[in-house]
Amino acid sequence: MKTKPLFIVISAPSGCGKSTLIDMLLQEYHDIVYSISCTTRAPRGHEEDGLDYHFKTKARFEELIREGAFIEYAQVHDNYYGTLKAPIEEVLAEGNSMILDIDVQGAAKVREHVRGLANTDPLKVGYVDIFINPPSMEELRARLERRGTDTQEAIERRLHNAAGEMARAGEYMFQVTNDDLAVAFKRLCDLIDALSGRM
Ligand code: 5GP
């Protein structure tokens, strides 16, 4: 079935199950491509170029900034992170959809960029942004504690950041609460099906 190519931007505070939900979507929809960011930081552990990130030198990254190649980029500590525009355009031109996993600030930059595009631009035509909410701050705390990967201090920092991000959830076209993974996934699928004209 021919469907409308979507440019899906998804944000969520950490601990909301965003990565799991995105993995489930990629399993379900083989025409959705995950956007791989560029970074100037060094690869960690088993990270592979072109799989986890496109690793760039600072000089090359700055050249790409000057060329206007990024739909958004940010400097985090001493490193740059950014999303190239061309791969999104290519994926949409092929009739597939692109999903971008990005924080609230990055999403705001993408939204601003898209707003400035022509109404006929495929990125604007297919644009949709979704915010994933945790069921509650109490449950988010419980999940982060259960996950056991963070110190108490890091958990407090994540909760503080989460509250800040959730305060901006209203900027998104859609919000999905991940109270139950299967239910949240179903909501995302229903949304994608409706927007892409699958039903
Ligand atoms: P890490 O170095 O741990 O992989 O990522 C560090 C931070 O960079 C994370 O907060 C992550 O969300 C952010 N980041 C990763 N890719 C991008 C991107 O394409 N654009 C922006 N603005 N931030 C990104």
Short mmCIF file of C-alpha atoms and ligand atoms in Angstrom, two decimals:
data_model
loop_
_atom_site.label_atom_id
_atom_site.label_comp_id
_atom_site.label_asym_id
_atom_site.label_seq_id
_atom_site.Cartn_x
_atom_site.Cartn_y
_atom_site.Cartn_z
CA MET A 1 0.00 0.00 0.00
CA LYS A 2 1.28 3.46 -0.86
CA THR A 3 1.40 5.61 2.23
CA LYS A 4 2.25 9.23 2.93
CA PRO A 5 5.91 9.60 4.00
CA LEU A 6 6.14 11.00 7.50
CA PHE A 7 8.86 13.01 9.21
CA ILE A 8 8.33 11.91 12.81
CA VAL A 9 10.06 13.72 15.67
CA ILE A 10 9.82 11.98 19.02
CA SER A 11 10.95 13.24 22.44
CA ALA A 12 10.68 11.92 25.97
CA PRO A 13 12.41 12.34 29.30
CA SER A 14 14.81 9.45 30.02
CA GLY A 15 13.11 6.50 31.67
CA CYS A 16 9.89 6.90 29.65
CA GLY A 17 10.59 3.88 27.47
CA LYS A 18 11.23 5.94 24.36
CA SER A 19 14.03 3.72 23.00
CA THR A 20 11.91 0.59 23.52
CA LEU A 21 8.93 2.18 21.76
CA ILE A 22 11.10 3.36 18.85
CA ASP A 23 12.61 -0.15 18.51
CA MET A 24 9.09 -1.59 18.44
CA LEU A 25 8.04 0.89 15.75
CA LEU A 26 11.07 0.02 13.60
CA GLN A 27 10.17 -3.68 13.93
CA GLU A 28 6.54 -3.00 13.00
CA TYR A 29 7.09 -0.54 10.14
CA HIS A 30 9.84 -1.48 7.74
CA ASP A 31 9.34 1.75 5.83
CA ILE A 32 10.36 3.88 8.82
CA VAL A 33 14.06 4.75 8.92
CA TYR A 34 15.84 5.84 12.10
CA SER A 35 17.81 9.07 11.79
CA ILE A 36 21.47 8.69 12.77
CA SER A 37 23.00 11.85 14.25
CA CYS A 38 26.43 13.30 13.56
CA THR A 39 28.83 13.98 16.41
CA THR A 40 32.38 15.14 16.99
CA ARG A 41 32.81 13.05 20.12
CA ALA A 42 34.91 9.89 19.95
CA PRO A 43 33.18 6.53 19.54
CA ARG A 44 32.56 4.69 22.83
CA GLY A 45 32.81 0.92 23.33
CA HIS A 46 31.28 -0.97 20.43
CA GLU A 47 29.86 2.11 18.72
CA GLU A 48 30.19 2.00 14.96
CA ASP A 49 30.44 4.82 12.48
CA GLY A 50 27.25 5.08 10.45
CA LEU A 51 25.35 2.87 12.86
CA ASP A 52 25.37 4.65 16.21
CA TYR A 53 26.53 8.01 14.94
CA HIS A 54 28.24 9.52 11.94
CA PHE A 55 31.52 10.43 13.61
CA LYS A 56 33.02 13.67 12.25
CA THR A 57 36.05 15.79 12.95
CA LYS A 58 35.36 19.23 14.41
CA ALA A 59 36.63 20.85 11.19
CA ARG A 60 34.29 18.78 9.03
CA PHE A 61 31.35 19.38 11.34
CA GLU A 62 31.93 23.14 11.25
CA GLU A 63 32.17 22.98 7.47
CA LEU A 64 28.78 21.23 7.38
CA ILE A 65 27.35 23.94 9.67
CA ARG A 66 28.57 26.62 7.24
CA GLU A 67 27.04 24.73 4.34
CA GLY A 68 23.69 24.70 6.15
CA ALA A 69 23.64 20.90 6.05
CA PHE A 70 22.03 20.48 9.48
CA ILE A 71 18.33 20.71 10.20
CA GLU A 72 19.50 21.30 13.79
CA TYR A 73 22.68 21.00 15.77
CA ALA A 74 23.82 21.69 19.31
CA GLN A 75 27.04 21.93 21.26
CA VAL A 76 27.03 19.67 24.30
CA HIS A 77 30.06 20.23 26.53
CA ASP A 78 32.96 20.27 24.04
CA ASN A 79 31.25 18.32 21.29
CA TYR A 80 28.84 19.02 18.50
CA TYR A 81 25.78 16.91 17.80
CA GLY A 82 23.51 17.41 14.83
CA THR A 83 20.99 16.02 12.38
CA LEU A 84 21.72 16.21 8.67
CA LYS A 85 18.90 17.35 6.45
CA ALA A 86 19.83 15.45 3.26
CA PRO A 87 19.20 11.90 4.58
CA ILE A 88 15.71 12.94 5.72
CA GLU A 89 14.95 14.42 2.30
CA GLU A 90 16.27 11.28 0.59
CA VAL A 91 14.22 8.89 2.74
CA LEU A 92 11.01 10.88 2.20
CA ALA A 93 11.69 11.16 -1.56
CA GLU A 94 11.91 7.35 -1.67
CA GLY A 95 8.42 7.20 -0.16
CA ASN A 96 9.62 6.03 3.26
CA SER A 97 9.35 7.77 6.63
CA MET A 98 12.06 9.07 8.94
CA ILE A 99 11.99 9.03 12.74
CA LEU A 100 14.09 11.44 14.74
CA ASP A 101 14.78 10.78 18.42
CA ILE A 102 15.71 14.12 19.91
CA ASP A 103 15.42 16.17 23.11
CA VAL A 104 12.95 19.02 23.61
CA GLN A 105 15.46 21.72 22.65
CA GLY A 106 16.51 19.92 19.47
CA ALA A 107 12.88 19.27 18.59
CA ALA A 108 12.12 22.97 19.01
CA LYS A 109 14.89 23.80 16.52
CA VAL A 110 13.59 21.24 14.02
CA ARG A 111 10.04 22.60 14.43
CA GLU A 112 11.30 26.12 13.80
CA HIS A 113 13.18 24.97 10.71
CA VAL A 114 10.14 23.13 9.37
CA ARG A 115 7.93 26.14 10.01
CA GLY A 116 10.14 28.16 7.64
CA LEU A 117 9.85 25.64 4.78
CA ALA A 118 7.45 25.96 1.86
CA ASN A 119 4.05 24.36 2.47
CA THR A 120 4.77 21.89 -0.33
CA ASP A 121 8.12 20.75 1.11
CA PRO A 122 7.86 17.01 1.90
CA LEU A 123 9.43 17.60 5.34
CA LYS A 124 6.65 20.03 6.18
CA VAL A 125 3.91 17.95 4.55
CA GLY A 126 4.93 14.83 6.50
CA TYR A 127 5.91 16.54 9.75
CA VAL A 128 4.58 15.24 13.05
CA ASP A 129 6.02 15.58 16.54
CA ILE A 130 5.14 13.41 19.50
CA PHE A 131 6.02 13.72 23.18
CA ILE A 132 6.11 10.59 25.35
CA ASN A 133 5.03 11.21 28.93
CA PRO A 134 5.79 9.00 31.92
CA PRO A 135 2.63 7.89 33.82
CA SER A 136 3.70 10.13 36.74
CA MET A 137 6.82 11.55 38.36
CA GLU A 138 6.52 8.87 41.08
CA GLU A 139 6.49 6.09 38.49
CA LEU A 140 9.37 7.70 36.57
CA ARG A 141 11.43 7.78 39.79
CA ALA A 142 10.54 4.14 40.46
CA ARG A 143 11.58 3.15 36.92
CA LEU A 144 14.91 4.98 37.11
CA GLU A 145 15.60 3.37 40.50
CA ARG A 146 14.62 -0.08 39.19
CA ARG A 147 16.86 0.38 36.15
CA GLY A 148 19.75 0.72 38.58
CA THR A 149 22.13 2.39 36.10
CA ASP A 150 22.23 5.80 37.83
CA THR A 151 23.45 7.13 41.15
CA GLN A 152 20.87 8.81 43.39
CA GLU A 153 22.29 12.16 42.34
CA ALA A 154 21.96 11.29 38.65
CA ILE A 155 18.36 10.15 39.24
CA GLU A 156 17.52 13.48 40.88
CA ARG A 157 19.10 15.30 37.93
CA ARG A 158 17.14 13.20 35.43
CA LEU A 159 13.89 13.86 37.33
CA HIS A 160 14.62 17.58 37.37
CA ASN A 161 15.32 17.51 33.61
CA ALA A 162 12.20 15.42 33.02
CA ALA A 163 10.03 18.00 34.79
CA GLY A 164 11.55 20.72 32.59
CA GLU A 165 10.91 18.71 29.42
CA MET A 166 7.35 17.78 30.46
CA ALA A 167 6.60 21.48 30.98
CA ARG A 168 7.16 21.85 27.21
CA ALA A 169 5.08 18.84 26.15
CA GLY A 170 2.35 21.23 24.99
CA GLU A 171 4.58 22.36 22.10
CA TYR A 172 4.09 18.94 20.49
CA MET A 173 1.26 18.04 18.11
CA PHE A 174 0.60 14.80 20.01
CA GLN A 175 1.34 13.36 23.46
CA VAL A 176 1.35 9.68 24.37
CA THR A 177 1.58 8.53 27.98
CA ASN A 178 3.58 5.38 28.51
CA ASP A 179 1.63 3.92 31.41
CA ASP A 180 1.48 0.50 29.76
CA LEU A 181 3.98 -0.33 27.01
CA ALA A 182 1.52 -2.27 24.83
CA VAL A 183 -1.10 0.46 25.12
CA ALA A 184 1.38 3.25 24.39
CA PHE A 185 2.70 1.30 21.38
CA LYS A 186 -0.84 0.82 20.08
CA ARG A 187 -1.49 4.55 20.42
CA LEU A 188 1.67 5.34 18.44
CA CYS A 189 0.74 2.83 15.73
CA ASP A 190 -2.80 4.22 15.48
CA LEU A 191 -1.36 7.71 15.13
CA ILE A 192 1.12 6.70 12.44
CA ASP A 193 -1.51 4.68 10.55
CA ALA A 194 -3.93 7.60 10.58
CA LEU A 195 -1.33 10.20 9.56
CA SER A 196 0.25 8.09 6.83
CA GLY A 197 -3.12 7.03 5.45
CA ARG A 198 -2.71 3.33 6.26
CA MET A 199 -6.34 3.16 7.30
P1 5GP B 1 25.93 10.82 23.93
O1 5GP B 1 27.26 11.47 23.73
O2 5GP B 1 25.75 10.29 25.32
O3 5GP B 1 25.63 9.79 22.87
O4 5GP B 1 24.81 11.95 23.73
C1 5GP B 1 24.94 13.13 24.44
C2 5GP B 1 23.74 14.02 24.20
O5 5GP B 1 23.66 14.43 22.83
C3 5GP B 1 22.42 13.35 24.49
O6 5GP B 1 21.70 14.19 25.39
C4 5GP B 1 21.73 13.28 23.17
O7 5GP B 1 20.33 13.42 23.27
C5 5GP B 1 22.33 14.42 22.42
N1 5GP B 1 22.24 14.23 20.97
C6 5GP B 1 22.50 13.10 20.27
N2 5GP B 1 22.27 13.28 18.97
C7 5GP B 1 21.84 14.56 18.82
C8 5GP B 1 21.44 15.35 17.69
O8 5GP B 1 21.40 14.92 16.54
N3 5GP B 1 21.09 16.63 17.94
C9 5GP B 1 21.09 17.16 19.19
N4 5GP B 1 20.72 18.42 19.34
N5 5GP B 1 21.46 16.45 20.29
C10 5GP B 1 21.82 15.17 20.10
#
